[in-house]
Short mmCIF file of C-alpha atoms and ligand atoms in Angstrom, two decimals:
data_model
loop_
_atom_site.label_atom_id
_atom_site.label_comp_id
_atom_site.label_asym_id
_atom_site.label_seq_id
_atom_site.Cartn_x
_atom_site.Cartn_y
_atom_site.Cartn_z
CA UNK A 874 -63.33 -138.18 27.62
CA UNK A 875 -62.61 -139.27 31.34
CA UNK A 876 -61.64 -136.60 33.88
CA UNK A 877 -58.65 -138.28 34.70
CA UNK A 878 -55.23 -137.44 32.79
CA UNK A 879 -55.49 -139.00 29.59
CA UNK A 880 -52.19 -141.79 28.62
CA UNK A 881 -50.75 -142.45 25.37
CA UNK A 882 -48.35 -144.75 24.71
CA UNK A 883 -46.20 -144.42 21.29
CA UNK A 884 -45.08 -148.02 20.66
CA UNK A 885 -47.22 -151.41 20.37
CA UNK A 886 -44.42 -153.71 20.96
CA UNK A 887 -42.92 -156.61 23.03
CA UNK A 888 -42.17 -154.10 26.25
CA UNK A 889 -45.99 -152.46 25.92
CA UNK A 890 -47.63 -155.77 25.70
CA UNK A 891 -45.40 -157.38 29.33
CA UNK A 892 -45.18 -154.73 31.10
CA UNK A 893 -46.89 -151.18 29.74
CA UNK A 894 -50.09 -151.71 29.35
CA UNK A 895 -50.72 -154.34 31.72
CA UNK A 896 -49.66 -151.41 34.47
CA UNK A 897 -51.63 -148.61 32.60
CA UNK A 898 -54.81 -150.71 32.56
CA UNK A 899 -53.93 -151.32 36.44
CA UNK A 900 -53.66 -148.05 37.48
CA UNK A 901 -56.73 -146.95 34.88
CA UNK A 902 -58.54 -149.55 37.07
CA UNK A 903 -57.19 -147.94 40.31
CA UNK A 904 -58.81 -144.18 38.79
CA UNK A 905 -55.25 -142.83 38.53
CA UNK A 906 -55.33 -142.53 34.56
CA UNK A 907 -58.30 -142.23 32.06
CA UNK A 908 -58.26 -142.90 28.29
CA UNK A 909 -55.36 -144.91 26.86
CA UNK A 910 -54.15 -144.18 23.80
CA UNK A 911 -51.78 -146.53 21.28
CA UNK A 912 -50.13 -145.41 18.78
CA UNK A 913 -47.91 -147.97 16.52
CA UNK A 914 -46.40 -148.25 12.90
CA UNK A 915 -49.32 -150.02 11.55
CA UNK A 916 -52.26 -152.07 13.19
CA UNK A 917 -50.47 -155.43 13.21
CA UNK A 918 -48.96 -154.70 16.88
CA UNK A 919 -51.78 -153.36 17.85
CA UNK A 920 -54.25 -156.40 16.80
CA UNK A 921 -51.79 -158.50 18.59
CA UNK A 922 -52.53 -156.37 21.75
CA UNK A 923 -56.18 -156.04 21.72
CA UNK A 924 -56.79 -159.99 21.07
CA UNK A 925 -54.04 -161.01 23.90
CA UNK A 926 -55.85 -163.34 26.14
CA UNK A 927 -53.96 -162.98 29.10
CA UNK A 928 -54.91 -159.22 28.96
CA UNK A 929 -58.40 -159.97 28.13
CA UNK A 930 -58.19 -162.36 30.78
CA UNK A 931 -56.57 -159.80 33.63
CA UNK A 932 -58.47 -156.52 32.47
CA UNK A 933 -62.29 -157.94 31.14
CA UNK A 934 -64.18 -154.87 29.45
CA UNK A 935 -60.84 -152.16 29.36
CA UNK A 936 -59.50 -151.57 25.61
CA UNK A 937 -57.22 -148.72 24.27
CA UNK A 938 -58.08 -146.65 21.39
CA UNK A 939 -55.82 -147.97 18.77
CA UNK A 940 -53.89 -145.53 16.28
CA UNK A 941 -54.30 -146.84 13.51
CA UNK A 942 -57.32 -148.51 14.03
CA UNK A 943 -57.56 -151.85 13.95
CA UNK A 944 -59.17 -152.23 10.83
CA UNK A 945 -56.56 -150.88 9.01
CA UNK A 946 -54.43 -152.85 6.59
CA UNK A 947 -51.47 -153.95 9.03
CA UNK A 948 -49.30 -153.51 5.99
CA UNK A 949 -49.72 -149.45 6.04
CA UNK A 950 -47.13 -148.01 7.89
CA UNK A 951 -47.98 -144.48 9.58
CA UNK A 952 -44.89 -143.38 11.09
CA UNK A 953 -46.12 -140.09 11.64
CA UNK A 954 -49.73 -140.30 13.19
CA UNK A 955 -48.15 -140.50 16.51
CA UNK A 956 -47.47 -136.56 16.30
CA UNK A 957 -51.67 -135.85 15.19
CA UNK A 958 -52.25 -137.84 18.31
CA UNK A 959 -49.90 -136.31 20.57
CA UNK A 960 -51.22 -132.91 19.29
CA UNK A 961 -54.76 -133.25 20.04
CA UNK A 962 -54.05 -134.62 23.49
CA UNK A 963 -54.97 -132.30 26.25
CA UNK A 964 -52.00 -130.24 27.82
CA UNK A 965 -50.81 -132.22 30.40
CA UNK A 966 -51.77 -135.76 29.52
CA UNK A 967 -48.71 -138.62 29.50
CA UNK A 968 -47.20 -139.28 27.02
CA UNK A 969 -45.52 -143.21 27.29
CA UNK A 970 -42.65 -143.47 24.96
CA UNK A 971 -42.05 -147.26 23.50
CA UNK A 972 -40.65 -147.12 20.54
CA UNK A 973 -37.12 -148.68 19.34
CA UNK A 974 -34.14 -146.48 20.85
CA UNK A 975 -33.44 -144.52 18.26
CA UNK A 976 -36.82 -143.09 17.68
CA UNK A 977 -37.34 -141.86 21.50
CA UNK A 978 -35.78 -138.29 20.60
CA UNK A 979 -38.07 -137.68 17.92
CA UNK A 980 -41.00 -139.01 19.99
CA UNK A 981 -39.94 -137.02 23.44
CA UNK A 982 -39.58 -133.65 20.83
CA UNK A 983 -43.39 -133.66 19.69
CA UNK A 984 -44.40 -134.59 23.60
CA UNK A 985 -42.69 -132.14 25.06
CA UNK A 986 -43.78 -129.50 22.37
CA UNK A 987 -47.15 -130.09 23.26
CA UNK A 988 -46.77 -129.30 27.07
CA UNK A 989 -47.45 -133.09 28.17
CA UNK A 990 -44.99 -135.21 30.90
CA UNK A 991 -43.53 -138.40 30.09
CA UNK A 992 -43.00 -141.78 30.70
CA UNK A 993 -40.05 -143.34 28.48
CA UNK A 994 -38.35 -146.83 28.46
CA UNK A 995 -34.52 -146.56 29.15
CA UNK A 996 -32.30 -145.65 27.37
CA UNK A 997 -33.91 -142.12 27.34
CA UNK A 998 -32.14 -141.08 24.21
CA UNK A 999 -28.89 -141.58 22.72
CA UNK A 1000 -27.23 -138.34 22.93
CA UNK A 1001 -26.13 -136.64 26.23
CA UNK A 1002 -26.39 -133.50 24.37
CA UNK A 1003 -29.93 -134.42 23.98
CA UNK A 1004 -30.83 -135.59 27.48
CA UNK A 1005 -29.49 -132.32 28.59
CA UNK A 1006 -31.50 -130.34 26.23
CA UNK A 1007 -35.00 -132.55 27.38
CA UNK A 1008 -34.11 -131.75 31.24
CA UNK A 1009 -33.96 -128.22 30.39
CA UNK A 1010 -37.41 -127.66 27.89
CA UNK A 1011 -39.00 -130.01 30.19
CA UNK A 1012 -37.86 -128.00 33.73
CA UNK A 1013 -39.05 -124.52 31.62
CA UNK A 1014 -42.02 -125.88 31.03
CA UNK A 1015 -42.80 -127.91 34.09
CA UNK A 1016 -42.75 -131.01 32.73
CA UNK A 1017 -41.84 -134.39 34.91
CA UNK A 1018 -40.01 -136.70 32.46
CA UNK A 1019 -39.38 -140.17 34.07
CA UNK A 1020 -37.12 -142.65 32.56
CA UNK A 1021 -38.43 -146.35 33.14
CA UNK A 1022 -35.21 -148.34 34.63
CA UNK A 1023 -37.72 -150.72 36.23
CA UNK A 1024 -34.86 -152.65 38.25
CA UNK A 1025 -34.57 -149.62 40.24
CA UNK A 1026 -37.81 -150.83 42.09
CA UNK A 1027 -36.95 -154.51 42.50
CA UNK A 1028 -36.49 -154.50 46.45
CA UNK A 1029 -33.16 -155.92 46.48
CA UNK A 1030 -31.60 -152.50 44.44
CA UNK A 1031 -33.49 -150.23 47.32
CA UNK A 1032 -32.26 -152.73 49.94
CA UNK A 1033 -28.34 -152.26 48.25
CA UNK A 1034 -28.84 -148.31 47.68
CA UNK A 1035 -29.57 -148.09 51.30
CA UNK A 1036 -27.44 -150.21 53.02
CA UNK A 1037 -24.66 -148.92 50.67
CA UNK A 1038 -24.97 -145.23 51.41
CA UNK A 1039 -25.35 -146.07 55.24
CA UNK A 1040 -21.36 -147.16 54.82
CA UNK A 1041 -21.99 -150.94 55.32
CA UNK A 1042 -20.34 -152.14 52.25
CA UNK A 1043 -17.76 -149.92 52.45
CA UNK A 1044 -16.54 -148.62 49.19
CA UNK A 1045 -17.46 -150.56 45.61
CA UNK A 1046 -13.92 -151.81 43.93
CA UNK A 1047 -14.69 -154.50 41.39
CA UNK A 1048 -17.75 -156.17 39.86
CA UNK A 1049 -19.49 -158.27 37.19
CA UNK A 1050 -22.74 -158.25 35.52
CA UNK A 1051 -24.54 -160.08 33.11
CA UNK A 1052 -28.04 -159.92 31.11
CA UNK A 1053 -27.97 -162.53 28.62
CA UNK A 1054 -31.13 -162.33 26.65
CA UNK A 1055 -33.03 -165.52 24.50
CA UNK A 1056 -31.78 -166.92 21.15
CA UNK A 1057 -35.35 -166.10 19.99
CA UNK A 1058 -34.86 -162.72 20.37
CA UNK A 1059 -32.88 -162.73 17.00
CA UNK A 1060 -36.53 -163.48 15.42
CA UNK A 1061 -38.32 -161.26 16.69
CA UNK A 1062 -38.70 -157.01 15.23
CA UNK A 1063 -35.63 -156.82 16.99
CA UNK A 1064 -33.61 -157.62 13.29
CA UNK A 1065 -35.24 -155.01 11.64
CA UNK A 1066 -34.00 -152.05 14.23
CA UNK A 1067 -31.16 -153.53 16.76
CA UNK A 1068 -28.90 -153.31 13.91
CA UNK A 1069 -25.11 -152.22 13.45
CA UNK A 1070 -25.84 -149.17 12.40
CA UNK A 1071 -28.39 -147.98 15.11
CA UNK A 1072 -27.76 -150.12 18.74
CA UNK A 1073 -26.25 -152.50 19.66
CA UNK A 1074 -26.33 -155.56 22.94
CA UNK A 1075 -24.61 -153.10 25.47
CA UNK A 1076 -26.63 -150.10 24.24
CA UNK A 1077 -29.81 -152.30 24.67
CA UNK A 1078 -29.05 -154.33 27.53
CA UNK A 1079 -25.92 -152.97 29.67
CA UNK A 1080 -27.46 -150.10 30.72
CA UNK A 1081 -29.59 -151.66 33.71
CA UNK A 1082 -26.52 -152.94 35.63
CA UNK A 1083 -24.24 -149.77 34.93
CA UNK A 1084 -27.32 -147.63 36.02
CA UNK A 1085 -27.99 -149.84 39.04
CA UNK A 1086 -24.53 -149.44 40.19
CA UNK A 1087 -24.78 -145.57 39.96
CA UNK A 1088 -28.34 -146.20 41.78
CA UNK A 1089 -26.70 -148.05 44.32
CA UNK A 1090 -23.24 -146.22 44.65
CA UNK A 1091 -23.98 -142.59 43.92
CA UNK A 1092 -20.46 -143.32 41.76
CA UNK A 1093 -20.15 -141.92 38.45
CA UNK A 1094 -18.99 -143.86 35.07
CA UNK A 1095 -15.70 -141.94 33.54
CA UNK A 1096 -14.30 -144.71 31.01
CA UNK A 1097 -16.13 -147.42 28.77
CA UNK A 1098 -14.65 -149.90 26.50
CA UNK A 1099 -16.96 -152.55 24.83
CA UNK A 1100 -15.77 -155.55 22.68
CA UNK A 1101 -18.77 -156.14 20.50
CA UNK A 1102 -19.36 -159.31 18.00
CA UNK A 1103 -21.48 -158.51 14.77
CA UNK A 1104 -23.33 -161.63 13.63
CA UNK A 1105 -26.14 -162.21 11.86
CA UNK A 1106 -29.62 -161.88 12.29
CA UNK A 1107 -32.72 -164.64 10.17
CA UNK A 1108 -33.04 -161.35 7.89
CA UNK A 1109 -29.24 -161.13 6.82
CA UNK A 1110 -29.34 -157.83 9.01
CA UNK A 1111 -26.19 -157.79 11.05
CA UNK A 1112 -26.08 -156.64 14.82
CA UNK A 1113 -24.17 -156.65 17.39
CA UNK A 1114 -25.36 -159.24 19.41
CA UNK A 1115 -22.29 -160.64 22.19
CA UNK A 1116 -20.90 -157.52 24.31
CA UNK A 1117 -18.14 -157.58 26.59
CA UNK A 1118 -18.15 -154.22 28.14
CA UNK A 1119 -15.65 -152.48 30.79
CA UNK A 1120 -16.68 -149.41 32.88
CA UNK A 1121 -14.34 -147.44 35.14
CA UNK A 1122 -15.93 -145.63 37.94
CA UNK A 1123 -14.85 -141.63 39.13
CA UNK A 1124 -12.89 -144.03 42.10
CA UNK A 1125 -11.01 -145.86 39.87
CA UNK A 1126 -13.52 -149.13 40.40
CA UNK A 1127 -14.07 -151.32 38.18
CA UNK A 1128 -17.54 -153.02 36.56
CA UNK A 1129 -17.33 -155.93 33.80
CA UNK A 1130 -20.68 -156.31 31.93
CA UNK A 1131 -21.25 -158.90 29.19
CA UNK A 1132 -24.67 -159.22 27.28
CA UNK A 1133 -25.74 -160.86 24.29
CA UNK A 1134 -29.18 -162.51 22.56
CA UNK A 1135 -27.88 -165.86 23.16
CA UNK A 1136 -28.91 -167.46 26.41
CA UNK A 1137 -30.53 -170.75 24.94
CA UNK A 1138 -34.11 -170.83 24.28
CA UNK A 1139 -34.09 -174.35 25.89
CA UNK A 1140 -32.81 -172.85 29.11
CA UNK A 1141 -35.16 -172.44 32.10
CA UNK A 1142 -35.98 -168.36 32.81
CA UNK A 1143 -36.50 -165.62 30.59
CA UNK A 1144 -32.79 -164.30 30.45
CA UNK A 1145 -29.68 -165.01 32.62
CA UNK A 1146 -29.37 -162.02 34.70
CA UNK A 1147 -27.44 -161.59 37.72
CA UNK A 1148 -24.78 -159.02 39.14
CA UNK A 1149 -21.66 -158.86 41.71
CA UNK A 1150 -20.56 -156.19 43.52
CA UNK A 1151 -16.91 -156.49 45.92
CA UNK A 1152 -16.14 -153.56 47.82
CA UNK A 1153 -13.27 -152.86 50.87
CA UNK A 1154 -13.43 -151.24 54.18
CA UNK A 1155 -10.28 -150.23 56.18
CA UNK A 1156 -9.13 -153.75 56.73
CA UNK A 1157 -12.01 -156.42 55.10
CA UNK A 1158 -13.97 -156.95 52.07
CA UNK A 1159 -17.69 -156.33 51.27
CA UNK A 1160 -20.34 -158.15 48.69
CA UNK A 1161 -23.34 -157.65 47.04
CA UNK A 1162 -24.55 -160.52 44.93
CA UNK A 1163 -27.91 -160.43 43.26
CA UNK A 1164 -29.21 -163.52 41.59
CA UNK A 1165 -31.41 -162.39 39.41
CA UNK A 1166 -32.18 -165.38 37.27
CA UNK A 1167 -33.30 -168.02 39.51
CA UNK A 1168 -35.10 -166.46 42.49
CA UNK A 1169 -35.86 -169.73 44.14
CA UNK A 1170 -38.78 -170.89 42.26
CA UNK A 1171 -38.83 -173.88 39.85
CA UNK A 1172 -41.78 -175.45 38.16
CA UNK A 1173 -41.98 -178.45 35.82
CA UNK A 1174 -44.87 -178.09 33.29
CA UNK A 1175 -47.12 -180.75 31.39
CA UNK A 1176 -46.43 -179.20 28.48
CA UNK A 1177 -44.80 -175.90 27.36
CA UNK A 1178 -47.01 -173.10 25.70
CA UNK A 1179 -46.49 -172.09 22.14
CA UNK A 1180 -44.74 -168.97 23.47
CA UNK A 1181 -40.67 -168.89 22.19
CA UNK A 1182 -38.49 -170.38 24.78
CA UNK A 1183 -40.92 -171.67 26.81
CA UNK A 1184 -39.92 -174.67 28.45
CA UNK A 1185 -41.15 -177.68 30.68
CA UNK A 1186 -38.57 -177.45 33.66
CA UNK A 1187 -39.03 -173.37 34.33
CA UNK A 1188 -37.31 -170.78 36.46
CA UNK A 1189 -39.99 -168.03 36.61
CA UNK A 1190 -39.08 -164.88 38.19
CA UNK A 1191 -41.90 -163.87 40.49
CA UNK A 1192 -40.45 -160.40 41.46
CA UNK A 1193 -40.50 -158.45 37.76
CA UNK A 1194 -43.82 -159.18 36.27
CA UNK A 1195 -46.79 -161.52 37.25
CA UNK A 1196 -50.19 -161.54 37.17
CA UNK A 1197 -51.89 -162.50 40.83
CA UNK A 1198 -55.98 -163.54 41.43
CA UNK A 1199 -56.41 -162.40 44.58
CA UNK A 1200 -60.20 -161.76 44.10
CA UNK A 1201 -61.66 -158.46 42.21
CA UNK A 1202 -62.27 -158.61 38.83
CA UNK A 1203 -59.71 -160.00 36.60
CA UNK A 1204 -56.23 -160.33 37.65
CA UNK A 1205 -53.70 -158.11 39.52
CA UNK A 1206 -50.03 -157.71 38.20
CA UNK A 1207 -47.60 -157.38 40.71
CA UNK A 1208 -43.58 -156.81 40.69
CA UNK A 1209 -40.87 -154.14 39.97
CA UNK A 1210 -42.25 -154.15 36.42
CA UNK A 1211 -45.60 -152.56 37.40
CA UNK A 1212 -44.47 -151.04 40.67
CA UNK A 1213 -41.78 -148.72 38.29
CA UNK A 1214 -44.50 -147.59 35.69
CA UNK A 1215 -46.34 -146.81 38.95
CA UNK A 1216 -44.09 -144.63 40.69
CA UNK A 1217 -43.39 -142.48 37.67
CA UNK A 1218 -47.36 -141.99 36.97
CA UNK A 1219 -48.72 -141.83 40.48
CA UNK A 1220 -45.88 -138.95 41.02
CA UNK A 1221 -47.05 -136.76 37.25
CA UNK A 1222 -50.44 -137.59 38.77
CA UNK A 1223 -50.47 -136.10 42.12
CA UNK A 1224 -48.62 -132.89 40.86
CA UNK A 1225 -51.04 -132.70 38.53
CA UNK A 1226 -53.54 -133.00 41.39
CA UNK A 1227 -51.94 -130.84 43.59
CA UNK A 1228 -52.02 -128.33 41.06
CA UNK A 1229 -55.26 -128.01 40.17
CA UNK A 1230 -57.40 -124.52 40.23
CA UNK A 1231 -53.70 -123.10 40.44
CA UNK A 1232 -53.14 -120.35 38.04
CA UNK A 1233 -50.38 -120.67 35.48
CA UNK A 1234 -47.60 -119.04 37.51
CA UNK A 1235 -48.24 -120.81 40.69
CA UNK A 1236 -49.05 -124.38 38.88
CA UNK A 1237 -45.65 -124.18 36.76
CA UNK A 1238 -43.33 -123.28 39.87
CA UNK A 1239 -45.12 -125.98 42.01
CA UNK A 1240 -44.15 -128.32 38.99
CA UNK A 1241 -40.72 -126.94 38.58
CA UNK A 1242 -40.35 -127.70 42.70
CA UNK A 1243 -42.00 -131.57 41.99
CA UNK A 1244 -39.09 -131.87 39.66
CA UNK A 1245 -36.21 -130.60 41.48
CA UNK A 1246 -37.48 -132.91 44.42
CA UNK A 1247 -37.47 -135.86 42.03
CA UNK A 1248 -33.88 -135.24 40.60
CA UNK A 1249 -32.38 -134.82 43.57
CA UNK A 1250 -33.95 -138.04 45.89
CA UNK A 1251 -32.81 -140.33 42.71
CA UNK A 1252 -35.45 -142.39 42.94
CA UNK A 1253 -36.61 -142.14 39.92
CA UNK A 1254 -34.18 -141.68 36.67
CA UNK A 1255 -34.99 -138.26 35.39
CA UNK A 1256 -32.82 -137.05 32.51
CA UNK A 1257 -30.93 -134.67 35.03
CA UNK A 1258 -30.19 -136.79 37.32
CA UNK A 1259 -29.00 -140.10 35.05
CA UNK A 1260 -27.68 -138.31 32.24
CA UNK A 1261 -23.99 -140.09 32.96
CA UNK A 1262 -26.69 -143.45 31.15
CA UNK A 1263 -26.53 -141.36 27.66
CA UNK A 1264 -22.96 -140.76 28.10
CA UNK A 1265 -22.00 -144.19 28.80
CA UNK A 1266 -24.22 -144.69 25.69
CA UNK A 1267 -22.26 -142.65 23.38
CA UNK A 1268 -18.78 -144.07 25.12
CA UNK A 1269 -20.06 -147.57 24.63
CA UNK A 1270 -21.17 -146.82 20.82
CA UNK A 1271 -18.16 -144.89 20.08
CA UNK A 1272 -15.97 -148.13 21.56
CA UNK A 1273 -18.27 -150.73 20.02
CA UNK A 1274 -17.50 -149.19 16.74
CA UNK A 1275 -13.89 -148.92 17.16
CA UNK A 1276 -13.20 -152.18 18.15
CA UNK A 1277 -13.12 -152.07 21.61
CA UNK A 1278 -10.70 -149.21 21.82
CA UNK A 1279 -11.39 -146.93 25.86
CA UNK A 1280 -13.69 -144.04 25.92
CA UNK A 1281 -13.39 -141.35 28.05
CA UNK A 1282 -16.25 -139.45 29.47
CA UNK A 1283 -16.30 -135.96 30.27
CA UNK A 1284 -18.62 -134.53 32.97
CA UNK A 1285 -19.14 -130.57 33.47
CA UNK A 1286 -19.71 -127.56 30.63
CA UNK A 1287 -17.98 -129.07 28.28
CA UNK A 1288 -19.23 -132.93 28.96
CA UNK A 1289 -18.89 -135.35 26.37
CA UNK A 1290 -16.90 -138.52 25.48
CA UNK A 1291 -13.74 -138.95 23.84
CA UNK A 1292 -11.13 -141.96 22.42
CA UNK A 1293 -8.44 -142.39 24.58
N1 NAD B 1289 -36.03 -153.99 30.29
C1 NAD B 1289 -36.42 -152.87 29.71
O1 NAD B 1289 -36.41 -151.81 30.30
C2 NAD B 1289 -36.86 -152.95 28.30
C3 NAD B 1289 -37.20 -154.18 27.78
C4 NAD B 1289 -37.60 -154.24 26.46
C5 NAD B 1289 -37.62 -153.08 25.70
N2 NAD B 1289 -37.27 -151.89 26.22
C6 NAD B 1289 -37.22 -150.68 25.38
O2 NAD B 1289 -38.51 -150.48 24.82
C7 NAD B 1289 -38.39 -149.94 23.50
C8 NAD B 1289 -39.22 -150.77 22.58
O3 NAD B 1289 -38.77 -152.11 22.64
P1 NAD B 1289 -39.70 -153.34 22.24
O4 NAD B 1289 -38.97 -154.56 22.65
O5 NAD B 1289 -41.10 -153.15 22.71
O6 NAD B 1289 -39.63 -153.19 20.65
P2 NAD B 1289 -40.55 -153.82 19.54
O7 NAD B 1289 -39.74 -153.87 18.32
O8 NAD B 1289 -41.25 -155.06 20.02
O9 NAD B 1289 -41.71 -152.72 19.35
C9 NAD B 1289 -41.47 -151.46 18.81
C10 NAD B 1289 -42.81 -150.80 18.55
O10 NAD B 1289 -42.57 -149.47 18.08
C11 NAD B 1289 -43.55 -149.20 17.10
N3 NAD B 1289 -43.08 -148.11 16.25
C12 NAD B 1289 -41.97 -148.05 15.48
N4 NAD B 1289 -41.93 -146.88 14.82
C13 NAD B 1289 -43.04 -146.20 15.18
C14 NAD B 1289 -43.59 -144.94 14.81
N5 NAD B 1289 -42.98 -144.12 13.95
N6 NAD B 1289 -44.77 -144.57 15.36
C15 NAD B 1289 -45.41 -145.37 16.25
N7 NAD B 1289 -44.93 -146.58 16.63
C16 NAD B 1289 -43.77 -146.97 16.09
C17 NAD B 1289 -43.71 -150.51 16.34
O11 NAD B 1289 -44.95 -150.56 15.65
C18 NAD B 1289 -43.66 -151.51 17.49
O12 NAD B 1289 -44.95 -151.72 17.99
C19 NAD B 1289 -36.88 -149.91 23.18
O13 NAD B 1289 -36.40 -148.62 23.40
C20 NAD B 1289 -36.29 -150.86 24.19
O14 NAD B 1289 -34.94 -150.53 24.53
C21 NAD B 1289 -36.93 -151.80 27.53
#
């Protein structure tokens, strides 16, 4: 095995293949990881994964190790190899957590048993309780836990964040956001998980623009309300897939967020994404509007790929996700989407670093000082420091389920969320 910390990534989906791996097999290029592990239900994900040509393409001669291997029949499901890999890990590898939300919990619970840090797509969990309960084990232990809200690192939500708490827009009143995701979406694994019963649009989706405004205001969430429409998915499943969501802010602000899987497949862009922001000052308004959809580019194709909602006329968004030749072997990828996978490994990568030849005592409270330093510059979502997400979570499901009805949430010893 290489020298350098070891990766593994639990989940061989749609977020692993984009964004993930792409980063993991930039920054195993870079020397700041070594082996890279994937674990997945069964080998069909994980197939799709090794024989993608744009990664073949970007990364010639890297590969994962694949769990199961790839020779296994992709109709054998192993739910529970993840935990045999996890176990035989070194202490202190990373442990990347992909899996559909309700399975992160289970997934963080082996990691962290093990004595390895974390990397894990938002939400972090769905349970404040349980967010709490990870930021403690994983403090005790010294363990960083970062959780991946990659539009933290798109430059316009560090521009905002700064400018904000420099007193330039004044205070936030009233805003709107939207992520409306592809038609196609209703197609994809999505129907077998995204259900009623487990998620639903806002848990899925909402939580980028109510955690950017936190990022950007420093204001906490203390009401949700979310209208949610159950219709049906190609398998008969039913989720709920249109959101209108409400969120009142400790200053009595105000944040409207609607999200759905229905933005036309026929429609240039990946999504429609975007988010507005009014604030006040003494005697004048303020504004932050981020156009996230079309970011000034537009190309017209000879033909579209066989990719769902590909289309001639395109929108691409250049800041997320691309993949650059600018000499080297392969390609580069470039954007927020890499740039946020980055952050959180480069920083469990240089503790580990700095701690090396320490003895146990000296290592863990160097580790335990990394962490408080991370929770408290906000940077990057830890699940001290953005635990309000998994009770705006719990409001949101709570609401969702009761038609829409106002949530309050509860901060403090005895935080939780409540029907109004
Ligand atoms: N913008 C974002 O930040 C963003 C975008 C997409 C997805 N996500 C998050 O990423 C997670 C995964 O989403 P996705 O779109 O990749 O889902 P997906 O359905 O495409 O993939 C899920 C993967 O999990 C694997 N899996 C399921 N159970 C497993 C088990 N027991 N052991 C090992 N692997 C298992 C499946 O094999 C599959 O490869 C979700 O939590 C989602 O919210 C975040």
């Amino acid at each position: 095995m290489s020298q350098k910390i070891p990766v593994c990534i639990v989940g061989g989906g749609m977020i692993t293949q984009v964004q993930i791996l792409p980063s993991l097999y930039q920054l195993q290029r870079l020397g700041r990881v070594g082996d890279i592990h994937i674990c997945a239900l069964n080998s069909a994900p994980l197939r799709d994964l090794a024989n993608d040509p744009m990664l073949k393409k970007a990364f010639p001669g890297q590969s994962f190790m694949a769990h199961p291997s790839l020779e296994t029949d992709p109709k054998v499901g192993v739910p529970d190899l993840f935990k045999d890999v996890i176990a035989r890990l070194p202490k202190h590898s990373i442990v990347v957590v992909a899996v559909p939300d309700q399975l992160h919990h289970g997934v963080i619970e082996v990691a962290l048993r093990h004595e390895h840090h974390i990397c894990c797509v938002k939400p972090l969990v769905l349970k404040h309780a349980q967010a709490e309960a990870i930021g403690e084990e994983a403090c005790s232990k010294g363990l960083i836990v970062g959780v991946e809200y990659h539009k933290r690192f798109d430059d316009r939500s560090l521009i905002a964040r700064r400018q904000y708490r420099a007193g330039r827009f004044g205070e936030f009143m009233l805003g709107q956001a939207n992520l409306h995701e592809c038609w196609y979406y209703r197609h994809s694994n999505f129907q077998n998980w995204c259900t009623c019963e487990n998620s639903d649009v806002f848990t899925y989706i909402a939580c980028h623009y109510i955690d950017l405004v936190q990022f950007i205001t420093g204001l906490k969430p203390t009401a949700v309300s979310v209208y949610g429409i159950a219709d049906q998915y190609p398998n008969g499943k039913k989720g709920y897939l249109w959101a209108d969501g409400r969120v009142i802010w400790e200053n009595g602000a105000v944040m409207n967020v609607q999200n759905s899987l229905s933005y036309p497949d026929e429609g240039p862009g990946g999504n429609f994404q975007g988010m507005r922001m009014y604030g006040r000052g003494a005697d004048r308004g303020t504004m932050i509007v981020h156009n996230d959809q079309f970011r000034g580019v537009e190309h017209v194709y000879l033909e579209k790929s066989d990719s769902p909602g590909d289309t001639t006329y395109a929108q691409p968004n250049p800041d997320y996700f691309q993949f650059l030749d600018i000499g080297g072997e392969g390609l580069t990828p470039v954007g927020y989407g890499y740039r946020s996978i980055e952050y959180i490994i480069r920083n469990i990568a240089e503790c580990m670093e700095q701690t090396a030849g320490l003895g146990e005592a000296q290592s863990l409270a160097h580790r335990q000082k990394t962490i408080r330093r991370l929770d408290d510059e906000g940077i990057m979502a830890t699940p001290r420091n953005s635990a309000y997400n998994e009770l705006v979570m719990e409001a949101g499901r709570l609401s969702i389920l009761n038609g829409g009805r106002e949530v309050e949430i509860q901060y403090g010893a005895n935080a939780g969320v409540k029907l109004k």
